[in-house]
Amino acid sequence: MSLQWTLVASFLYLEIAFLVLLLLPFISPTRWQKIFKSRLVTGMASYASLYFNVILVALVLLLLDAIREISKHKAKTGLEQNAMNMELVKEFRAQRNFYISGTALLLWFVLKRLMVFIQNSAQLIAENQAVKKQAESATRAANALIEESKKEDEDSKKDNVELEKELMKNQDEIKRLRKELEVSKLDLEAMKRQSEGVAKEYDNLLSEHGKLTRKLEQMEYQNQGETKKDN
């Protein structure tokens, strides 16, 4: 195997090893995302497009060369046995190189796609965790609001009970005051009637007093007249 195909085969083995490593279940996409964002990988990522295109072109050229070699060394009839064996060996090598370069090219696209998929998965996991944290925070806030609402309802019920008690007391007090007012009205009417009776009695007494005063004055006048006659 020539040097270039040895390098391609080594590159294929590295691709297979890296693919198996990416498919290991105990390495999460989040951890791969941290590795991809490390300083070393980030420094290499700036030239990732260049690396990808160069390797892609090299693999395509090697694949085309392998196809050319296959078509060149197809089994031919009418050759001697040794020449036929040499052609078969060359055809086998060309086919081997074709499979190596084709598989390496295919795995190159698979690895690139798989890395993009892992990065997207890590991003989705991070977003899912953020949404989960927001949901948990919203749930805690909602539970706190519910508890606060329940507490306010209980306080409101207590206040309503106290207000009802106070209202009952006020209603009882109003009833008592109304009764006292009725009694006061009755007492006032009785006193009014009594005062009217006293006023009438007073008027009668004044009238009697006036009559007695007039009689007394008449009697005094008569006594004075009789005294003058005796003199």
Short mmCIF file of the C-alpha atoms (twelve columns), coordinates in Angstrom:
data_MODEL
# 
_entry.id   MODEL 
# 
loop_
_atom_site.group_PDB 
_atom_site.id 
_atom_site.type_symbol 
_atom_site.label_atom_id 
_atom_site.label_alt_id 
_atom_site.label_comp_id 
_atom_site.label_asym_id 
_atom_site.label_seq_id 
_atom_site.Cartn_x 
_atom_site.Cartn_y 
_atom_site.Cartn_z 
_atom_site.pdbx_PDB_model_num 
ATOM 1   C CA . MET A 1   0.000    0.000   0.000   1 
ATOM 2   C CA . SER A 2   1.411    3.371   -1.003  1 
ATOM 3   C CA . LEU A 3   1.935    6.215   1.451   1 
ATOM 4   C CA . GLN A 4   -1.118   8.180   0.387   1 
ATOM 5   C CA . TRP A 5   -3.425   5.198   0.785   1 
ATOM 6   C CA . THR A 6   -1.812   4.355   4.106   1 
ATOM 7   C CA . LEU A 7   -2.695   7.886   5.250   1 
ATOM 8   C CA . VAL A 8   -6.242   7.514   3.921   1 
ATOM 9   C CA . ALA A 9   -6.650   4.179   5.720   1 
ATOM 10  C CA . SER A 10  -5.268   5.697   8.933   1 
ATOM 11  C CA . PHE A 11  -7.672   8.611   8.515   1 
ATOM 12  C CA . LEU A 12  -10.523  6.106   8.054   1 
ATOM 13  C CA . TYR A 13  -9.565   4.291   11.258  1 
ATOM 14  C CA . LEU A 14  -9.465   7.615   13.108  1 
ATOM 15  C CA . GLU A 15  -12.912  8.444   11.752  1 
ATOM 16  C CA . ILE A 16  -14.273  5.098   12.935  1 
ATOM 17  C CA . ALA A 17  -12.710  5.546   16.392  1 
ATOM 18  C CA . PHE A 18  -14.059  9.093   16.702  1 
ATOM 19  C CA . LEU A 19  -17.497  7.946   15.504  1 
ATOM 20  C CA . VAL A 20  -17.569  5.190   18.133  1 
ATOM 21  C CA . LEU A 21  -16.463  7.732   20.736  1 
ATOM 22  C CA . LEU A 22  -19.270  10.099  19.754  1 
ATOM 23  C CA . LEU A 23  -21.804  7.272   19.992  1 
ATOM 24  C CA . LEU A 24  -20.817  6.259   23.538  1 
ATOM 25  C CA . PRO A 25  -23.990  6.588   25.663  1 
ATOM 26  C CA . PHE A 26  -22.328  7.732   28.911  1 
ATOM 27  C CA . ILE A 27  -20.926  10.905  27.295  1 
ATOM 28  C CA . SER A 28  -23.824  13.346  27.150  1 
ATOM 29  C CA . PRO A 29  -24.301  15.968  24.421  1 
ATOM 30  C CA . THR A 30  -23.809  18.650  27.069  1 
ATOM 31  C CA . ARG A 31  -20.326  17.323  27.840  1 
ATOM 32  C CA . TRP A 32  -19.491  17.145  24.147  1 
ATOM 33  C CA . GLN A 33  -20.696  20.740  23.826  1 
ATOM 34  C CA . LYS A 34  -18.254  21.775  26.564  1 
ATOM 35  C CA . ILE A 35  -15.461  19.940  24.753  1 
ATOM 36  C CA . PHE A 36  -16.363  21.575  21.440  1 
ATOM 37  C CA . LYS A 37  -16.295  24.983  23.144  1 
ATOM 38  C CA . SER A 38  -12.890  24.432  24.766  1 
ATOM 39  C CA . ARG A 39  -9.987   26.670  23.827  1 
ATOM 40  C CA . LEU A 40  -8.207   24.028  21.751  1 
ATOM 41  C CA . VAL A 41  -11.260  23.048  19.729  1 
ATOM 42  C CA . THR A 42  -12.367  26.674  19.399  1 
ATOM 43  C CA . GLY A 43  -8.936   27.599  18.042  1 
ATOM 44  C CA . MET A 44  -9.135   24.786  15.508  1 
ATOM 45  C CA . ALA A 45  -12.756  25.596  14.649  1 
ATOM 46  C CA . SER A 46  -11.735  28.909  13.116  1 
ATOM 47  C CA . TYR A 47  -10.087  26.891  10.330  1 
ATOM 48  C CA . ALA A 48  -12.731  24.123  10.323  1 
ATOM 49  C CA . SER A 49  -14.180  25.151  6.992   1 
ATOM 50  C CA . LEU A 50  -10.724  25.101  5.389   1 
ATOM 51  C CA . TYR A 51  -9.900   21.695  6.898   1 
ATOM 52  C CA . PHE A 52  -13.232  20.280  5.803   1 
ATOM 53  C CA . ASN A 53  -12.907  21.500  2.215   1 
ATOM 54  C CA . VAL A 54  -9.286   20.364  1.852   1 
ATOM 55  C CA . ILE A 55  -10.011  16.881  3.198   1 
ATOM 56  C CA . LEU A 56  -13.180  16.696  1.119   1 
ATOM 57  C CA . VAL A 57  -11.317  17.577  -2.090  1 
ATOM 58  C CA . ALA A 58  -8.509   15.129  -1.274  1 
ATOM 59  C CA . LEU A 59  -10.921  12.264  -0.611  1 
ATOM 60  C CA . VAL A 60  -12.916  13.025  -3.765  1 
ATOM 61  C CA . LEU A 61  -9.728   13.047  -5.856  1 
ATOM 62  C CA . LEU A 62  -8.583   9.779   -4.318  1 
ATOM 63  C CA . LEU A 63  -12.009  8.258   -4.918  1 
ATOM 64  C CA . LEU A 64  -11.936  9.315   -8.565  1 
ATOM 65  C CA . ASP A 65  -8.420   7.942   -8.870  1 
ATOM 66  C CA . ALA A 66  -9.588   4.621   -7.405  1 
ATOM 67  C CA . ILE A 67  -12.490  4.501   -9.876  1 
ATOM 68  C CA . ARG A 68  -10.077  5.205   -12.713 1 
ATOM 69  C CA . GLU A 69  -7.787   2.425   -11.534 1 
ATOM 70  C CA . ILE A 70  -10.696  -0.013  -11.320 1 
ATOM 71  C CA . SER A 71  -11.779  0.729   -14.869 1 
ATOM 72  C CA . LYS A 72  -8.148   0.571   -16.014 1 
ATOM 73  C CA . HIS A 73  -7.361   -2.802  -14.460 1 
ATOM 74  C CA . LYS A 74  -10.547  -4.706  -15.179 1 
ATOM 75  C CA . ALA A 75  -9.990   -8.336  -16.003 1 
ATOM 76  C CA . LYS A 76  -8.812   -8.742  -19.557 1 
ATOM 77  C CA . THR A 77  -8.935   -11.865 -21.658 1 
ATOM 78  C CA . GLY A 78  -6.159   -13.236 -23.787 1 
ATOM 79  C CA . LEU A 79  -3.368   -12.468 -21.324 1 
ATOM 80  C CA . GLU A 80  -0.835   -14.824 -19.931 1 
ATOM 81  C CA . GLN A 81  -1.391   -16.251 -16.485 1 
ATOM 82  C CA . ASN A 82  1.197    -14.069 -14.800 1 
ATOM 83  C CA . ALA A 83  -0.073   -10.943 -16.527 1 
ATOM 84  C CA . MET A 84  -3.636   -11.908 -15.651 1 
ATOM 85  C CA . ASN A 85  -2.675   -12.369 -11.998 1 
ATOM 86  C CA . MET A 86  -0.965   -8.966  -11.955 1 
ATOM 87  C CA . GLU A 87  -4.043   -7.328  -13.443 1 
ATOM 88  C CA . LEU A 88  -6.266   -9.027  -10.872 1 
ATOM 89  C CA . VAL A 89  -4.011   -7.850  -8.037  1 
ATOM 90  C CA . LYS A 90  -4.055   -4.292  -9.377  1 
ATOM 91  C CA . GLU A 91  -7.838   -4.444  -9.770  1 
ATOM 92  C CA . PHE A 92  -8.177   -5.731  -6.200  1 
ATOM 93  C CA . ARG A 93  -5.983   -2.892  -4.912  1 
ATOM 94  C CA . ALA A 94  -7.991   -0.378  -6.913  1 
ATOM 95  C CA . GLN A 95  -11.239  -1.738  -5.481  1 
ATOM 96  C CA . ARG A 96  -9.731   -1.702  -1.986  1 
ATOM 97  C CA . ASN A 97  -8.677   1.906   -2.441  1 
ATOM 98  C CA . PHE A 98  -12.136  2.710   -3.768  1 
ATOM 99  C CA . TYR A 99  -13.826  1.291   -0.672  1 
ATOM 100 C CA . ILE A 100 -11.328  2.972   1.656   1 
ATOM 101 C CA . SER A 101 -11.692  6.408   0.067   1 
ATOM 102 C CA . GLY A 102 -15.466  6.039   -0.383  1 
ATOM 103 C CA . THR A 103 -15.989  4.936   3.216   1 
ATOM 104 C CA . ALA A 104 -13.709  7.709   4.505   1 
ATOM 105 C CA . LEU A 105 -15.618  10.271  2.440   1 
ATOM 106 C CA . LEU A 106 -18.966  8.958   3.685   1 
ATOM 107 C CA . LEU A 107 -17.830  8.914   7.322   1 
ATOM 108 C CA . TRP A 108 -16.500  12.463  6.909   1 
ATOM 109 C CA . PHE A 109 -20.024  13.699  6.106   1 
ATOM 110 C CA . VAL A 110 -21.516  11.458  8.825   1 
ATOM 111 C CA . LEU A 111 -19.137  12.854  11.458  1 
ATOM 112 C CA . LYS A 112 -19.836  16.430  10.444  1 
ATOM 113 C CA . ARG A 113 -23.576  15.816  10.561  1 
ATOM 114 C CA . LEU A 114 -23.325  13.954  13.856  1 
ATOM 115 C CA . MET A 115 -21.355  16.793  15.466  1 
ATOM 116 C CA . VAL A 116 -24.000  19.286  14.340  1 
ATOM 117 C CA . PHE A 117 -26.681  16.980  15.745  1 
ATOM 118 C CA . ILE A 118 -24.852  16.716  19.094  1 
ATOM 119 C CA . GLN A 119 -24.499  20.502  19.314  1 
ATOM 120 C CA . ASN A 120 -28.196  20.959  18.534  1 
ATOM 121 C CA . SER A 121 -29.073  18.300  21.123  1 
ATOM 122 C CA . ALA A 122 -26.936  20.054  23.738  1 
ATOM 123 C CA . GLN A 123 -28.616  23.356  22.917  1 
ATOM 124 C CA . LEU A 124 -32.065  21.742  23.175  1 
ATOM 125 C CA . ILE A 125 -31.115  20.170  26.511  1 
ATOM 126 C CA . ALA A 126 -29.932  23.552  27.814  1 
ATOM 127 C CA . GLU A 127 -33.133  25.217  26.611  1 
ATOM 128 C CA . ASN A 128 -35.168  22.403  28.137  1 
ATOM 129 C CA . GLN A 129 -33.409  22.845  31.467  1 
ATOM 130 C CA . ALA A 130 -33.973  26.603  31.300  1 
ATOM 131 C CA . VAL A 131 -37.657  26.082  30.502  1 
ATOM 132 C CA . LYS A 132 -37.885  23.515  33.296  1 
ATOM 133 C CA . LYS A 133 -36.337  25.966  35.759  1 
ATOM 134 C CA . GLN A 134 -38.723  28.683  34.595  1 
ATOM 135 C CA . ALA A 135 -41.645  26.285  34.966  1 
ATOM 136 C CA . GLU A 136 -40.505  25.302  38.460  1 
ATOM 137 C CA . SER A 137 -40.079  28.968  39.366  1 
ATOM 138 C CA . ALA A 138 -43.521  29.769  37.947  1 
ATOM 139 C CA . THR A 139 -44.987  26.809  39.854  1 
ATOM 140 C CA . ARG A 140 -43.401  27.985  43.093  1 
ATOM 141 C CA . ALA A 141 -44.686  31.508  42.463  1 
ATOM 142 C CA . ALA A 142 -48.163  30.163  41.676  1 
ATOM 143 C CA . ASN A 143 -48.144  28.024  44.826  1 
ATOM 144 C CA . ALA A 144 -47.020  31.024  46.847  1 
ATOM 145 C CA . LEU A 145 -49.834  33.108  45.364  1 
ATOM 146 C CA . ILE A 146 -52.328  30.326  46.091  1 
ATOM 147 C CA . GLU A 147 -51.126  30.055  49.682  1 
ATOM 148 C CA . GLU A 148 -51.260  33.820  50.040  1 
ATOM 149 C CA . SER A 149 -54.752  33.853  48.555  1 
ATOM 150 C CA . LYS A 150 -55.852  31.119  50.957  1 
ATOM 151 C CA . LYS A 151 -54.374  33.051  53.854  1 
ATOM 152 C CA . GLU A 152 -56.109  36.216  52.700  1 
ATOM 153 C CA . ASP A 153 -59.372  34.283  52.400  1 
ATOM 154 C CA . GLU A 154 -58.950  32.944  55.918  1 
ATOM 155 C CA . ASP A 155 -58.135  36.422  57.216  1 
ATOM 156 C CA . SER A 156 -61.107  37.783  55.296  1 
ATOM 157 C CA . LYS A 157 -63.352  35.119  56.808  1 
ATOM 158 C CA . LYS A 158 -62.064  35.982  60.267  1 
ATOM 159 C CA . ASP A 159 -62.641  39.662  59.586  1 
ATOM 160 C CA . ASN A 160 -66.129  38.887  58.292  1 
ATOM 161 C CA . VAL A 161 -66.902  36.882  61.431  1 
ATOM 162 C CA . GLU A 162 -65.667  39.728  63.598  1 
ATOM 163 C CA . LEU A 163 -67.663  42.212  61.538  1 
ATOM 164 C CA . GLU A 164 -70.752  40.044  61.859  1 
ATOM 165 C CA . LYS A 165 -70.254  39.879  65.609  1 
ATOM 166 C CA . GLU A 166 -69.770  43.627  65.748  1 
ATOM 167 C CA . LEU A 167 -72.839  44.100  63.562  1 
ATOM 168 C CA . MET A 168 -74.900  41.890  65.867  1 
ATOM 169 C CA . LYS A 169 -73.689  43.900  68.830  1 
ATOM 170 C CA . ASN A 170 -74.581  47.131  67.070  1 
ATOM 171 C CA . GLN A 171 -77.997  45.772  66.134  1 
ATOM 172 C CA . ASP A 172 -78.602  44.742  69.747  1 
ATOM 173 C CA . GLU A 173 -77.448  48.163  70.879  1 
ATOM 174 C CA . ILE A 174 -79.768  49.809  68.349  1 
ATOM 175 C CA . LYS A 175 -82.680  47.714  69.595  1 
ATOM 176 C CA . ARG A 176 -81.866  48.659  73.198  1 
ATOM 177 C CA . LEU A 177 -81.595  52.327  72.298  1 
ATOM 178 C CA . ARG A 178 -84.885  52.147  70.410  1 
ATOM 179 C CA . LYS A 179 -86.555  50.649  73.460  1 
ATOM 180 C CA . GLU A 180 -85.050  53.341  75.646  1 
ATOM 181 C CA . LEU A 181 -86.217  55.926  73.118  1 
ATOM 182 C CA . GLU A 182 -89.748  54.526  73.245  1 
ATOM 183 C CA . VAL A 183 -89.657  54.596  77.036  1 
ATOM 184 C CA . SER A 184 -88.302  58.135  76.952  1 
ATOM 185 C CA . LYS A 185 -91.077  59.154  74.572  1 
ATOM 186 C CA . LEU A 186 -93.656  57.630  76.883  1 
ATOM 187 C CA . ASP A 187 -92.082  59.354  79.894  1 
ATOM 188 C CA . LEU A 188 -91.978  62.605  77.945  1 
ATOM 189 C CA . GLU A 189 -95.632  62.320  77.006  1 
ATOM 190 C CA . ALA A 190 -96.504  61.489  80.625  1 
ATOM 191 C CA . MET A 191 -94.497  64.468  81.853  1 
ATOM 192 C CA . LYS A 192 -96.114  66.603  79.173  1 
ATOM 193 C CA . ARG A 193 -99.569  65.537  80.273  1 
ATOM 194 C CA . GLN A 194 -98.560  66.060  83.877  1 
ATOM 195 C CA . SER A 195 -97.198  69.503  83.109  1 
ATOM 196 C CA . GLU A 196 -100.396 70.353  81.275  1 
ATOM 197 C CA . GLY A 197 -102.358 69.245  84.353  1 
ATOM 198 C CA . VAL A 198 -100.097 71.282  86.602  1 
ATOM 199 C CA . ALA A 199 -100.536 74.294  84.317  1 
ATOM 200 C CA . LYS A 200 -104.299 73.926  84.421  1 
ATOM 201 C CA . GLU A 201 -104.182 73.568  88.186  1 
ATOM 202 C CA . TYR A 202 -101.946 76.589  88.365  1 
ATOM 203 C CA . ASP A 203 -104.404 78.548  86.219  1 
ATOM 204 C CA . ASN A 204 -107.229 77.439  88.461  1 
ATOM 205 C CA . LEU A 205 -105.274 78.483  91.519  1 
ATOM 206 C CA . LEU A 206 -104.559 81.848  89.943  1 
ATOM 207 C CA . SER A 207 -108.238 82.244  89.140  1 
ATOM 208 C CA . GLU A 208 -109.218 81.324  92.697  1 
ATOM 209 C CA . HIS A 209 -106.567 83.618  94.020  1 
ATOM 210 C CA . GLY A 210 -107.907 86.442  91.919  1 
ATOM 211 C CA . LYS A 211 -111.436 85.763  93.099  1 
ATOM 212 C CA . LEU A 212 -110.333 85.671  96.724  1 
ATOM 213 C CA . THR A 213 -108.340 88.826  96.253  1 
ATOM 214 C CA . ARG A 214 -111.332 90.617  94.786  1 
ATOM 215 C CA . LYS A 215 -113.564 89.364  97.606  1 
ATOM 216 C CA . LEU A 216 -111.038 90.484  100.132 1 
ATOM 217 C CA . GLU A 217 -110.848 93.902  98.551  1 
ATOM 218 C CA . GLN A 218 -114.667 94.175  98.556  1 
ATOM 219 C CA . MET A 219 -114.819 93.142  102.181 1 
ATOM 220 C CA . GLU A 220 -112.171 95.682  103.100 1 
ATOM 221 C CA . TYR A 221 -114.057 98.330  101.149 1 
ATOM 222 C CA . GLN A 222 -117.293 97.465  102.930 1 
ATOM 223 C CA . ASN A 223 -115.584 97.535  106.309 1 
ATOM 224 C CA . GLN A 224 -114.155 100.954 105.552 1 
ATOM 225 C CA . GLY A 225 -117.665 102.187 104.578 1 
ATOM 226 C CA . GLU A 226 -119.231 100.913 107.750 1 
ATOM 227 C CA . THR A 227 -116.472 102.516 109.794 1 
ATOM 228 C CA . LYS A 228 -117.150 105.856 108.174 1 
ATOM 229 C CA . LYS A 229 -120.857 105.541 108.931 1 
ATOM 230 C CA . ASP A 230 -120.222 104.823 112.610 1 
ATOM 231 C CA . ASN A 231 -118.096 107.944 112.905 1 
# 
